[in-house]
Short mmCIF file of C-alpha atoms and ligand atoms in Angstrom, two decimals:
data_model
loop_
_atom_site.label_atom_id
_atom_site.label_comp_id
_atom_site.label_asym_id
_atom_site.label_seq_id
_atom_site.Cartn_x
_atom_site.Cartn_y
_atom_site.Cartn_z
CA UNK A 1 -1.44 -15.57 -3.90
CA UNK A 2 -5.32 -15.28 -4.20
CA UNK A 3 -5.86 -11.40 -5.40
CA UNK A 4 -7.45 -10.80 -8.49
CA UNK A 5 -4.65 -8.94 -11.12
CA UNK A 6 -6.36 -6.45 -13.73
CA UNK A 7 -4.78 -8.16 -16.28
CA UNK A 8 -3.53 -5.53 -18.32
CA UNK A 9 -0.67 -6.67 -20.49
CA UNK A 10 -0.08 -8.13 -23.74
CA UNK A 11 2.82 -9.71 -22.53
CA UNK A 12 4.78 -12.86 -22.34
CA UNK A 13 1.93 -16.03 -22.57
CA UNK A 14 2.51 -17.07 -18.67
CA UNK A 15 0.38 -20.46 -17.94
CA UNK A 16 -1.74 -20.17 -15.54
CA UNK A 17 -0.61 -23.67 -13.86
CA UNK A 18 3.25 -21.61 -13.66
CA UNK A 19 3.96 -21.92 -9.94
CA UNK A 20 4.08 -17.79 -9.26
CA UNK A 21 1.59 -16.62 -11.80
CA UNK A 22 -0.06 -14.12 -9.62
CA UNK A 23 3.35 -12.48 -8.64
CA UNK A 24 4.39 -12.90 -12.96
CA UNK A 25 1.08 -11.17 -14.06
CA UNK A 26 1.84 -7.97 -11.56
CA UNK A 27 5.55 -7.58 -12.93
CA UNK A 28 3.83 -7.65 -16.54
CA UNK A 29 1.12 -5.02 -15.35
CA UNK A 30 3.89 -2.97 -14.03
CA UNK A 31 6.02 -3.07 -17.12
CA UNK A 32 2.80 -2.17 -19.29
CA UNK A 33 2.07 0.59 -16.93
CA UNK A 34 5.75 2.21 -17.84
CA UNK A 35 4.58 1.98 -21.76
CA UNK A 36 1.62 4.12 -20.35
CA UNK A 37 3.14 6.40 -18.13
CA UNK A 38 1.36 5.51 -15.08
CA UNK A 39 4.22 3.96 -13.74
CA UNK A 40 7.39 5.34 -13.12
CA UNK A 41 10.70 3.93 -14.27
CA UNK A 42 11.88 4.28 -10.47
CA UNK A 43 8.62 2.39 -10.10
CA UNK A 44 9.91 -0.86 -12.11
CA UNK A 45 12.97 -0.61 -9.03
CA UNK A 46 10.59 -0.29 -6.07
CA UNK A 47 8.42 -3.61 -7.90
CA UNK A 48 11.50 -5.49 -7.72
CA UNK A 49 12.46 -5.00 -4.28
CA UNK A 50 8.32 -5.49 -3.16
CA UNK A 51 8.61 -8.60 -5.11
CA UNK A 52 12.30 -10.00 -3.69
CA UNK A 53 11.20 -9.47 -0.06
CA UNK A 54 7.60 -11.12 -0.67
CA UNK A 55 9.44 -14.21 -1.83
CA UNK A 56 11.24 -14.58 0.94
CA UNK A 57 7.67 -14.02 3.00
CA UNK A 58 6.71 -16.74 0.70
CA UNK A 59 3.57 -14.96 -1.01
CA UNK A 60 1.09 -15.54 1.39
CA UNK A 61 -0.25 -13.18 3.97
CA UNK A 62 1.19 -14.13 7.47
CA UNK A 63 -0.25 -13.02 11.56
CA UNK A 64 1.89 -9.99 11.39
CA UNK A 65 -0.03 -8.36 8.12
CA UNK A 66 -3.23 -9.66 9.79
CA UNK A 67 -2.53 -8.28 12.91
CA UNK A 68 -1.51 -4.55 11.15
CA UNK A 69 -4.69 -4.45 8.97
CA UNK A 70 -6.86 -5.54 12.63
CA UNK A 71 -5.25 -1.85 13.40
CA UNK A 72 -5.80 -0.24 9.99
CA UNK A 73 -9.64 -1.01 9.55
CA UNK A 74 -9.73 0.64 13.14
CA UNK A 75 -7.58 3.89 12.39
CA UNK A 76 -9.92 4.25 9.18
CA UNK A 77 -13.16 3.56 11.19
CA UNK A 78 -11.59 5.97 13.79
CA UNK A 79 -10.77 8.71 11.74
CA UNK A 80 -12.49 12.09 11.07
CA UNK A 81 -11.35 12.45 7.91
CA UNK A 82 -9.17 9.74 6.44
CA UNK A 83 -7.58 9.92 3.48
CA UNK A 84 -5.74 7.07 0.50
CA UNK A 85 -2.82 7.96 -1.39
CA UNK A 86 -2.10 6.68 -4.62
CA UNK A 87 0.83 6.37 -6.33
CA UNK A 88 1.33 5.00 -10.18
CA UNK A 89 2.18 1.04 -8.95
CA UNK A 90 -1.07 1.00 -6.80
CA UNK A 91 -3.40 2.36 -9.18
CA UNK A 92 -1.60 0.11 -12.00
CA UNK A 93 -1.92 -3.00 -10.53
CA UNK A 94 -4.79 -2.57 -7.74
CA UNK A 95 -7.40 0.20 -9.19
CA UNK A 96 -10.67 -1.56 -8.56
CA UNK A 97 -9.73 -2.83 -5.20
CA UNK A 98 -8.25 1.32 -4.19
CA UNK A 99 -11.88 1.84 -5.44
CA UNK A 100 -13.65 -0.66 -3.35
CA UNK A 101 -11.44 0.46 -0.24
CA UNK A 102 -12.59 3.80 -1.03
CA UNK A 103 -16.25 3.18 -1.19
CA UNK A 104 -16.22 0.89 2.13
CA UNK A 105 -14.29 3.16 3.96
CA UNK A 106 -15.89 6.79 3.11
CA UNK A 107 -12.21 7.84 2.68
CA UNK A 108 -11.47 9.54 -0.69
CA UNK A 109 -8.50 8.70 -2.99
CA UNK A 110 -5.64 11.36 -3.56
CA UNK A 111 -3.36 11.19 -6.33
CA UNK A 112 0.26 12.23 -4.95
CA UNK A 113 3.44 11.43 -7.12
CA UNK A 114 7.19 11.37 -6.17
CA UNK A 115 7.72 11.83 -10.38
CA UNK A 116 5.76 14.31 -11.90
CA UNK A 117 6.40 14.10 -15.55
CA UNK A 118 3.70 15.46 -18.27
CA UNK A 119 0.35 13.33 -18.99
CA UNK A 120 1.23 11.13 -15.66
CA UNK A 121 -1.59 12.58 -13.05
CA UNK A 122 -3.82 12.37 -16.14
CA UNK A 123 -3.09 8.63 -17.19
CA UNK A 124 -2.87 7.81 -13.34
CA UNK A 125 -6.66 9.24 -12.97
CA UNK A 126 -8.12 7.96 -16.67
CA UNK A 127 -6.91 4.67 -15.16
CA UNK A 128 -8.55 5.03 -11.52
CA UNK A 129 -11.95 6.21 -13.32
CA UNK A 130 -11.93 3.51 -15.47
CA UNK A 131 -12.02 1.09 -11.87
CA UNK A 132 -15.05 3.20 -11.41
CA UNK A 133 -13.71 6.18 -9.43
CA UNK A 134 -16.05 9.11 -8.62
CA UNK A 135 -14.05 11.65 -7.10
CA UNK A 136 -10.27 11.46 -6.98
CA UNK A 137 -8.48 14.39 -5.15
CA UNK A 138 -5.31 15.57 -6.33
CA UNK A 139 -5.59 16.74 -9.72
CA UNK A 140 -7.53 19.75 -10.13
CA UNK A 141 -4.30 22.23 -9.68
CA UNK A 142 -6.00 23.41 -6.81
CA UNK A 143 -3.12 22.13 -4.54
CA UNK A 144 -0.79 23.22 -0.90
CA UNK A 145 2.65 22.24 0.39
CA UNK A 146 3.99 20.17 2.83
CA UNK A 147 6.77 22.66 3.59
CA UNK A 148 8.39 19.69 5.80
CA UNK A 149 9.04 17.82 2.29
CA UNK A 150 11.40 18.63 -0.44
CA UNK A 151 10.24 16.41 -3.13
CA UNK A 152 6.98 16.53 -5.51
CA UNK A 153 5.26 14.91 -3.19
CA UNK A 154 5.07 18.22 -0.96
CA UNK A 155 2.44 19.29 -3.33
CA UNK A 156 -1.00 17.71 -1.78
CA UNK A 157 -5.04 18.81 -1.97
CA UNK A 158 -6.00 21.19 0.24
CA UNK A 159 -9.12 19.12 0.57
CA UNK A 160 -7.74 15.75 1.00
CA UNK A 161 -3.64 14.88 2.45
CA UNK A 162 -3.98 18.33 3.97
CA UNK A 163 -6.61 18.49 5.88
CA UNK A 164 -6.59 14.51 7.10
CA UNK A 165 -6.32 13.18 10.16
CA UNK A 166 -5.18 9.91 9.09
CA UNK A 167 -3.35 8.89 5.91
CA UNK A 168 -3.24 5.71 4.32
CA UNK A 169 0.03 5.74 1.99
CA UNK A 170 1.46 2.19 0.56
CA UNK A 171 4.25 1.83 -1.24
CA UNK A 172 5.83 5.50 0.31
CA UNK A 173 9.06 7.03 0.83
CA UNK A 174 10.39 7.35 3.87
CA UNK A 175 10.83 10.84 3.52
CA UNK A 176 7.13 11.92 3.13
CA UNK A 177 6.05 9.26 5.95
CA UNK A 178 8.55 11.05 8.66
CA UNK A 179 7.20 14.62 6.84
CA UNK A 180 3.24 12.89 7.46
CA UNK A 181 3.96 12.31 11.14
CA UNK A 182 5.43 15.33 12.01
CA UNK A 183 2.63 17.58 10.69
CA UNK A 184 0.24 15.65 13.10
CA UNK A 185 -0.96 12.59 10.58
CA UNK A 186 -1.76 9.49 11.66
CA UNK A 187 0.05 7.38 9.28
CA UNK A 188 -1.15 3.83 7.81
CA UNK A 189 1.39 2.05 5.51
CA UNK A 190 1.87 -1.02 3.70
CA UNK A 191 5.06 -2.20 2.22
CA UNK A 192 7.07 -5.72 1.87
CA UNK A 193 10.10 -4.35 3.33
CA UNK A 194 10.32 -4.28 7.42
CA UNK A 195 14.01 -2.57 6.69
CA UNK A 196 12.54 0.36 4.97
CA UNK A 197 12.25 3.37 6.18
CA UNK A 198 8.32 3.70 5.57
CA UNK A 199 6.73 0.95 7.96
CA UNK A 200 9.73 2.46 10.89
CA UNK A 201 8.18 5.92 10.36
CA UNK A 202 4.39 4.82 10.22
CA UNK A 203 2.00 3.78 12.92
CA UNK A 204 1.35 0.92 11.22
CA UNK A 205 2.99 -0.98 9.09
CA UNK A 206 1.24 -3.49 6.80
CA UNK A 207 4.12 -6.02 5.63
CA UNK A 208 2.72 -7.69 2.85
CA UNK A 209 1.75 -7.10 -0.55
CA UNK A 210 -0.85 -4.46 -1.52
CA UNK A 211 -2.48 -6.92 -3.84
CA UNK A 212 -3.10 -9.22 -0.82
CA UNK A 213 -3.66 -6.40 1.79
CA UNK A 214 -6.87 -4.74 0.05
CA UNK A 215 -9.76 -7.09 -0.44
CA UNK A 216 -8.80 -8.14 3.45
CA UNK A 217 -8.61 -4.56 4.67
CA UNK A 218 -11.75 -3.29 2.64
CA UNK A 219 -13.68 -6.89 4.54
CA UNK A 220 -12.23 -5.96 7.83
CA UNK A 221 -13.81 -2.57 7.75
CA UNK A 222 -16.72 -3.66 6.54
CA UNK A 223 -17.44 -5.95 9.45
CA UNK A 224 -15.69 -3.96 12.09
CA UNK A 225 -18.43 -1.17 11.46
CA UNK A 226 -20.90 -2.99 13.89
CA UNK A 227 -18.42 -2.17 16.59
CA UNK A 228 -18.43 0.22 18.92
CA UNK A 229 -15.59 3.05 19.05
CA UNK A 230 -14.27 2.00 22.41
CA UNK A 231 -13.96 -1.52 21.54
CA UNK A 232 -12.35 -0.19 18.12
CA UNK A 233 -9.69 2.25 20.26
CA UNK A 234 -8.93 -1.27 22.38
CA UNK A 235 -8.19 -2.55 19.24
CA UNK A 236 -6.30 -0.16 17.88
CA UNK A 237 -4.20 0.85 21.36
CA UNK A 238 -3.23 -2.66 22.25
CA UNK A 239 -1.48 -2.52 18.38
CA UNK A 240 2.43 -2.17 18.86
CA UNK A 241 3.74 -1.62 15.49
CA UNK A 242 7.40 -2.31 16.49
CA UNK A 243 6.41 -5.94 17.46
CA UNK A 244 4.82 -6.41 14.05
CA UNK A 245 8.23 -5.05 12.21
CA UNK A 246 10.15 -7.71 14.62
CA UNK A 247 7.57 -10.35 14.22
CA UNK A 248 7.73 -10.28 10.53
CA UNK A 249 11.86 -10.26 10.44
CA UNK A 250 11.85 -13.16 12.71
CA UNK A 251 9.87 -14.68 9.96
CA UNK A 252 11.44 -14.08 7.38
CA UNK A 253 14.79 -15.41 8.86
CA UNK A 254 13.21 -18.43 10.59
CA UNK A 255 11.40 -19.47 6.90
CA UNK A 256 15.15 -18.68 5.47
CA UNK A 257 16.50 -20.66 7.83
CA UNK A 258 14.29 -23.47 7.87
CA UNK A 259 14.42 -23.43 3.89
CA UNK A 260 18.40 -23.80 4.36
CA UNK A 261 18.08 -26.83 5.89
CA UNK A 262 15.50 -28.52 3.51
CA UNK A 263 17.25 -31.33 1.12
CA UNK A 264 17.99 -30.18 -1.89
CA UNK A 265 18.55 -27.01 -1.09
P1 ATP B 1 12.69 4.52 2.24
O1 ATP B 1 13.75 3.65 2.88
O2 ATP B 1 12.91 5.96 2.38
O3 ATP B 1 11.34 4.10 2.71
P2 ATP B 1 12.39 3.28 -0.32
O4 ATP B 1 13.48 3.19 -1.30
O5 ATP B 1 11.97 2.01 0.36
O6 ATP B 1 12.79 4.35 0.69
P3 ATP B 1 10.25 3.54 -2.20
O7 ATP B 1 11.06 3.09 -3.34
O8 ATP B 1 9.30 4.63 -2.46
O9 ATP B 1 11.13 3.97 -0.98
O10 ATP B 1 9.50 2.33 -1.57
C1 ATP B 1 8.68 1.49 -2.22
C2 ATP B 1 8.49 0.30 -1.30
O11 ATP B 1 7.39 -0.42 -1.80
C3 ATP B 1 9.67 -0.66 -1.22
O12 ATP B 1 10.06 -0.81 0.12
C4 ATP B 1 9.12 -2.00 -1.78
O13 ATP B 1 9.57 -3.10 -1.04
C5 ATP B 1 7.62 -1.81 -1.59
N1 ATP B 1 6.76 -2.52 -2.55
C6 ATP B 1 6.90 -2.61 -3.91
N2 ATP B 1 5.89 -3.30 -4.46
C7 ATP B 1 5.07 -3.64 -3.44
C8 ATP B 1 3.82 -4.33 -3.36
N3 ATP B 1 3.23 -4.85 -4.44
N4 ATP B 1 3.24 -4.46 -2.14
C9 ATP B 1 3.82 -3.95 -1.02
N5 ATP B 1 4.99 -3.30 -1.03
C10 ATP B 1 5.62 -3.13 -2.21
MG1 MG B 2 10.14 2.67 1.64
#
Protein backbone atom coordinates (compact mmCIF):
# COMPACT_ATOMS: atom_id res chain seq x y z
CA UNK A 1 0.00 0.00 0.00
CA UNK A 2 1.39 3.54 -0.85
CA UNK A 3 -1.58 6.04 0.51
CA UNK A 4 -0.78 8.37 3.03
CA UNK A 5 -3.00 7.39 6.54
CA UNK A 6 -3.94 10.58 8.75
CA UNK A 7 -2.52 9.00 11.48
CA UNK A 8 -4.91 9.57 14.04
CA UNK A 9 -4.59 7.08 16.84
CA UNK A 10 -2.83 6.64 19.96
CA UNK A 11 -2.87 3.15 19.53
CA UNK A 12 -0.92 -0.01 19.62
CA UNK A 13 3.10 1.07 18.69
CA UNK A 14 2.95 -0.77 15.05
CA UNK A 15 6.66 -0.63 13.40
CA UNK A 16 6.73 0.79 10.51
CA UNK A 17 9.01 -2.14 8.91
CA UNK A 18 5.57 -4.59 10.08
CA UNK A 19 4.75 -6.18 6.72
CA UNK A 20 0.89 -4.57 6.51
CA UNK A 21 1.42 -1.31 8.30
CA UNK A 22 -0.60 0.74 5.98
CA UNK A 23 -3.66 -1.68 6.22
CA UNK A 24 -2.77 -1.80 10.60
CA UNK A 25 -2.71 2.09 10.82
CA UNK A 26 -6.41 2.32 8.98
CA UNK A 27 -7.97 -0.40 11.43
CA UNK A 28 -6.41 1.86 14.34
CA UNK A 29 -7.90 5.12 12.65
CA UNK A 30 -11.14 3.36 12.42
CA UNK A 31 -11.25 2.17 15.99
CA UNK A 32 -10.26 5.84 17.17
CA UNK A 33 -12.92 7.19 14.98
CA UNK A 34 -15.66 4.95 17.10
CA UNK A 35 -14.12 6.74 20.45
CA UNK A 36 -15.13 9.94 18.44
CA UNK A 37 -18.24 9.16 17.00
CA UNK A 38 -17.40 9.61 13.49
CA UNK A 39 -17.48 6.14 12.91
CA UNK A 40 -20.13 3.88 13.41
CA UNK A 41 -19.98 0.65 15.34
CA UNK A 42 -21.59 -1.06 12.12
CA UNK A 43 -18.68 0.82 10.62
CA UNK A 44 -15.88 -1.31 12.59
CA UNK A 45 -18.01 -4.54 10.61
CA UNK A 46 -17.98 -2.99 7.12
CA UNK A 47 -13.75 -2.22 7.89
CA UNK A 48 -13.38 -5.76 8.45
CA UNK A 49 -14.95 -7.15 5.52
CA UNK A 50 -13.07 -4.04 3.17
CA UNK A 51 -10.01 -5.26 4.81
CA UNK A 52 -10.58 -9.40 4.42
CA UNK A 53 -11.40 -9.02 0.71
CA UNK A 54 -8.33 -6.53 0.05
CA UNK A 55 -6.09 -9.25 1.40
CA UNK A 56 -7.10 -11.59 -0.73
CA UNK A 57 -6.59 -8.71 -3.69
CA UNK A 58 -3.28 -8.59 -2.06
CA UNK A 59 -3.22 -4.70 -1.19
CA UNK A 60 -2.21 -3.36 -4.27
CA UNK A 61 -4.32 -1.71 -6.90
CA UNK A 62 -4.83 -4.18 -9.88
CA UNK A 63 -6.12 -3.35 -14.09
CA UNK A 64 -9.64 -3.78 -12.99
CA UNK A 65 -9.59 -0.66 -10.30
CA UNK A 66 -7.50 1.14 -12.97
CA UNK A 67 -9.69 0.46 -15.59
CA UNK A 68 -13.03 1.66 -13.26
CA UNK A 69 -11.35 4.93 -12.12
CA UNK A 70 -10.30 5.50 -16.35
CA UNK A 71 -14.39 5.61 -16.24
CA UNK A 72 -14.85 7.57 -13.01
CA UNK A 73 -12.51 10.64 -13.80
CA UNK A 74 -14.72 10.65 -17.08
CA UNK A 75 -18.31 10.43 -15.42
CA UNK A 76 -16.98 13.33 -13.03
CA UNK A 77 -15.49 15.38 -15.97
CA UNK A 78 -18.83 14.52 -17.75
CA UNK A 79 -21.15 15.51 -15.28
CA UNK A 80 -23.30 18.67 -14.83
CA UNK A 81 -23.39 18.56 -11.46
CA UNK A 82 -21.55 15.78 -9.68
CA UNK A 83 -21.72 15.16 -6.37
CA UNK A 84 -19.29 12.95 -3.27
CA UNK A 85 -20.86 11.26 -0.52
CA UNK A 86 -19.31 10.78 2.63
CA UNK A 87 -19.86 8.49 5.11
CA UNK A 88 -18.00 8.31 8.78
CA UNK A 89 -15.11 5.51 7.48
CA UNK A 90 -14.21 7.82 4.46
CA UNK A 91 -13.95 10.98 6.16
CA UNK A 92 -12.08 9.04 9.16
CA UNK A 93 -9.51 7.58 7.36
CA UNK A 94 -9.33 9.63 3.90
CA UNK A 95 -10.41 13.46 4.78
CA UNK A 96 -7.65 15.35 3.03
CA UNK A 97 -7.65 13.20 0.00
CA UNK A 98 -12.15 13.57 -0.12
CA UNK A 99 -10.85 17.22 0.04
CA UNK A 100 -8.37 17.16 -2.72
CA UNK A 101 -10.95 15.06 -4.91
CA UNK A 102 -13.26 17.73 -4.17
CA UNK A 103 -11.19 20.65 -5.17
CA UNK A 104 -9.89 18.84 -8.54
CA UNK A 105 -13.09 17.79 -9.47
CA UNK A 106 -15.48 21.00 -8.80
CA UNK A 107 -17.81 18.39 -7.19
CA UNK A 108 -18.89 19.28 -3.60
CA UNK A 109 -18.85 16.85 -0.62
CA UNK A 110 -22.24 15.71 1.03
CA UNK A 111 -22.42 14.29 4.33
CA UNK A 112 -25.12 11.32 4.20
CA UNK A 113 -25.23 8.70 7.12
CA UNK A 114 -26.91 5.22 7.33
CA UNK A 115 -26.62 5.93 11.53
CA UNK A 116 -27.69 9.07 12.63
CA UNK A 117 -26.96 9.25 16.27
CA UNK A 118 -26.48 12.80 18.17
CA UNK A 119 -23.07 14.89 17.66
CA UNK A 120 -22.20 12.39 14.55
CA UNK A 121 -22.91 14.90 11.37
CA UNK A 122 -21.14 17.42 13.62
CA UNK A 123 -17.90 15.34 14.47
CA UNK A 124 -18.10 13.92 10.80
CA UNK A 125 -17.90 17.75 9.46
CA UNK A 126 -15.37 19.26 12.41
CA UNK A 127 -13.27 16.40 11.03
CA UNK A 128 -13.72 17.15 7.11
CA UNK A 129 -12.99 21.02 7.92
CA UNK A 130 -10.12 20.27 9.71
CA UNK A 131 -8.73 18.45 6.03
CA UNK A 132 -9.46 21.91 4.90
CA UNK A 133 -13.09 21.66 3.70
CA UNK A 134 -14.91 24.81 2.52
CA UNK A 135 -18.30 23.90 1.92
CA UNK A 136 -19.70 20.52 2.92
CA UNK A 137 -23.43 19.89 1.99
CA UNK A 138 -25.52 17.95 4.17
CA UNK A 139 -25.70 19.48 7.42
CA UNK A 140 -27.49 22.61 7.52
CA UNK A 141 -31.10 20.84 8.29
CA UNK A 142 -32.09 22.19 5.18
CA UNK A 143 -32.62 18.62 3.75
CA UNK A 144 -35.32 16.28 1.09
CA UNK A 145 -36.13 12.58 0.80
CA UNK A 146 -35.38 9.95 -1.32
CA UNK A 147 -38.88 8.49 -0.97
CA UNK A 148 -37.39 5.26 -2.87
CA UNK A 149 -35.23 4.64 0.47
CA UNK A 150 -36.32 3.58 3.84
CA UNK A 151 -33.29 4.19 5.84
CA UNK A 152 -31.55 7.58 7.14
CA UNK A 153 -29.91 7.82 4.27
CA UNK A 154 -33.26 8.98 2.41
CA UNK A 155 -32.62 12.27 3.99
CA UNK A 156 -30.16 14.18 1.34
CA UNK A 157 -29.45 18.21 0.42
CA UNK A 158 -31.65 19.61 -1.73
CA UNK A 159 -28.61 21.29 -3.17
CA UNK A 160 -26.28 18.48 -3.50
CA UNK A 161 -27.50 14.23 -3.74
CA UNK A 162 -30.75 15.74 -4.95
CA UNK A 163 -30.23 17.65 -7.53
CA UNK A 164 -26.98 15.56 -9.07
CA UNK A 165 -26.58 14.04 -12.03
CA UNK A 166 -23.91 11.82 -10.98
CA UNK A 167 -23.06 10.50 -7.52
CA UNK A 168 -19.93 9.32 -6.29
CA UNK A 169 -20.79 7.03 -3.10
CA UNK A 170 -17.90 4.52 -1.66
CA UNK A 171 -18.33 2.35 0.84
CA UNK A 172 -22.57 2.30 0.20
CA UNK A 173 -25.36 0.08 0.81
CA UNK A 174 -26.84 -1.60 -1.64
CA UNK A 175 -30.04 -0.33 -0.85
CA UNK A 176 -29.41 3.44 -1.47
CA UNK A 177 -27.22 2.54 -4.73
CA UNK A 178 -30.41 0.58 -6.38
CA UNK A 179 -32.64 3.76 -4.71
CA UNK A 180 -29.62 6.26 -6.64
CA UNK A 181 -30.21 4.55 -9.98
CA UNK A 182 -33.67 4.46 -10.08
CA UNK A 183 -34.25 8.18 -9.44
CA UNK A 184 -32.08 8.83 -12.63
CA UNK A 185 -28.32 9.06 -10.88
CA UNK A 186 -25.49 8.10 -12.45
CA UNK A 187 -23.84 6.12 -9.85
CA UNK A 188 -19.88 5.88 -9.16
CA UNK A 189 -18.84 3.40 -6.40
CA UNK A 190 -15.91 2.00 -4.83
CA UNK A 191 -15.85 -0.95 -2.59
CA UNK A 192 -13.46 -4.20 -2.00
CA UNK A 193 -16.23 -6.52 -2.35
CA UNK A 194 -17.27 -7.59 -6.16
CA UNK A 195 -20.13 -9.84 -4.20
CA UNK A 196 -21.76 -6.87 -2.72
CA UNK A 197 -24.57 -5.54 -3.67
CA UNK A 198 -23.13 -1.85 -4.23
CA UNK A 199 -20.57 -2.26 -7.24
CA UNK A 200 -23.76 -4.82 -8.98
CA UNK A 201 -26.09 -1.80 -8.60
CA UNK A 202 -23.53 1.00 -9.71
CA UNK A 203 -22.23 1.99 -13.08
CA UNK A 204 -19.06 1.64 -11.93
CA UNK A 205 -17.58 -0.15 -9.61
CA UNK A 206 -14.14 0.74 -8.20
CA UNK A 207 -12.82 -2.63 -6.48
CA UNK A 208 -10.15 -1.55 -4.41
CA UNK A 209 -9.54 0.32 -1.42
CA UNK A 210 -10.61 3.98 -1.01
CA UNK A 211 -7.27 4.79 0.47
CA UNK A 212 -5.63 3.61 -2.81
CA UNK A 213 -8.47 4.78 -5.18
CA UNK A 214 -8.25 8.69 -4.32
CA UNK A 215 -4.88 10.24 -4.94
CA UNK A 216 -5.20 8.06 -8.46
CA UNK A 217 -8.72 9.24 -9.21
CA UNK A 218 -8.11 12.98 -8.10
CA UNK A 219 -4.56 12.59 -10.82
CA UNK A 220 -6.69 11.03 -13.43
CA UNK A 221 -9.03 13.93 -13.49
CA UNK A 222 -6.62 16.23 -13.32
CA UNK A 223 -4.93 15.16 -16.51
CA UNK A 224 -7.98 13.96 -18.31
CA UNK A 225 -9.20 17.73 -18.26
CA UNK A 226 -7.11 18.49 -21.48
CA UNK A 227 -9.43 16.11 -23.22
CA UNK A 228 -12.07 16.68 -25.21
CA UNK A 229 -15.75 15.48 -24.21
CA UNK A 230 -16.10 13.11 -27.11
CA UNK A 231 -12.91 11.44 -26.53
CA UNK A 232 -14.00 11.43 -22.68
CA UNK A 233 -17.71 9.75 -23.68
CA UNK A 234 -15.36 7.03 -25.80
CA UNK A 235 -13.84 6.52 -22.73
CA UNK A 236 -16.44 6.27 -20.65
CA UNK A 237 -18.94 4.13 -23.23
CA UNK A 238 -16.42 1.51 -24.12
CA UNK A 239 -16.42 0.93 -19.91
CA UNK A 240 -18.42 -2.40 -19.17
CA UNK A 241 -18.71 -2.52 -15.53
CA UNK A 242 -19.81 -6.23 -15.46
CA UNK A 243 -16.40 -7.22 -17.02
CA UNK A 244 -14.59 -5.30 -14.30
CA UNK A 245 -16.78 -7.22 -11.41
CA UNK A 246 -15.73 -10.62 -13.38
CA UNK A 247 -12.25 -9.49 -14.03
CA UNK A 248 -11.57 -8.77 -10.47
CA UNK A 249 -13.25 -12.30 -9.15
CA UNK A 250 -11.17 -14.12 -11.60
CA UNK A 251 -8.42 -12.47 -9.72
CA UNK A 252 -9.03 -12.98 -6.74
CA UNK A 253 -9.54 -16.81 -7.27
CA UNK A 254 -6.59 -17.20 -9.68
CA UNK A 255 -4.12 -15.27 -6.82
CA UNK A 256 -6.05 -17.83 -4.26
CA UNK A 257 -5.35 -20.42 -6.30
CA UNK A 258 -1.96 -19.80 -7.27
CA UNK A 259 -1.19 -19.00 -3.44
CA UNK A 260 -2.58 -22.70 -2.74
CA UNK A 261 -0.10 -24.14 -4.58
CA UNK A 262 2.97 -22.14 -3.26
CA UNK A 263 5.27 -24.39 -0.73
CA UNK A 264 4.61 -23.83 2.45
CA UNK A 265 1.39 -23.06 2.17
P1 LIG B 1 -24.92 -4.51 0.31
O1 LIG B 1 -24.71 -5.96 -0.06
O2 LIG B 1 -26.31 -4.08 0.39
O3 LIG B 1 -24.09 -3.63 -0.57
P2 LIG B 1 -23.13 -4.23 2.53
O4 LIG B 1 -23.28 -4.99 3.78
O5 LIG B 1 -21.98 -4.59 1.64
O6 LIG B 1 -24.47 -4.32 1.80
P3 LIG B 1 -22.09 -1.85 3.71
O7 LIG B 1 -21.76 -2.49 5.00
O8 LIG B 1 -22.61 -0.48 3.78
O9 LIG B 1 -23.09 -2.68 2.85
O10 LIG B 1 -20.84 -1.88 2.77
C1 LIG B 1 -19.62 -1.41 3.07
C2 LIG B 1 -18.69 -1.99 2.02
O11 LIG B 1 -17.49 -1.25 2.10
C3 LIG B 1 -18.33 -3.46 2.21
O12 LIG B 1 -18.65 -4.16 1.02
C4 LIG B 1 -16.80 -3.46 2.44
O13 LIG B 1 -16.17 -4.52 1.76
C5 LIG B 1 -16.40 -2.13 1.83
N1 LIG B 1 -15.21 -1.49 2.42
C6 LIG B 1 -14.89 -1.35 3.74
N2 LIG B 1 -13.74 -0.67 3.89
C7 LIG B 1 -13.33 -0.34 2.65
C8 LIG B 1 -12.23 0.41 2.14
N3 LIG B 1 -11.30 0.93 2.93
N4 LIG B 1 -12.15 0.58 0.80
C9 LIG B 1 -13.07 0.06 -0.05
N5 LIG B 1 -14.13 -0.66 0.38
C10 LIG B 1 -14.27 -0.86 1.70
MG1 LIG C 1 -22.10 -3.00 -0.06
Amino acid sequence: MSAKINKTTTGPNIPKDHPRYTAMMIRESIIKGCETKVVAPAGLIAQGRGEAFDYIIGEKTEKFSLAAIEAAACAFLLAEYPVISVNGNIAQIAAKDLVKLSKESGAPLEINLFYRTPGREEAILKVLKEAGAKTVLGVSGNSSVIKELASDRRIVDPNGILKADMVFVPLEDGDRTEALVKIGKKVVTVDLNPLSRTPRKAHVSIIDNITRVLPLLTAKIKSYKKKKKEELKSIYDSYDNKKVLKDSLVFMSERLLKLSTESGV
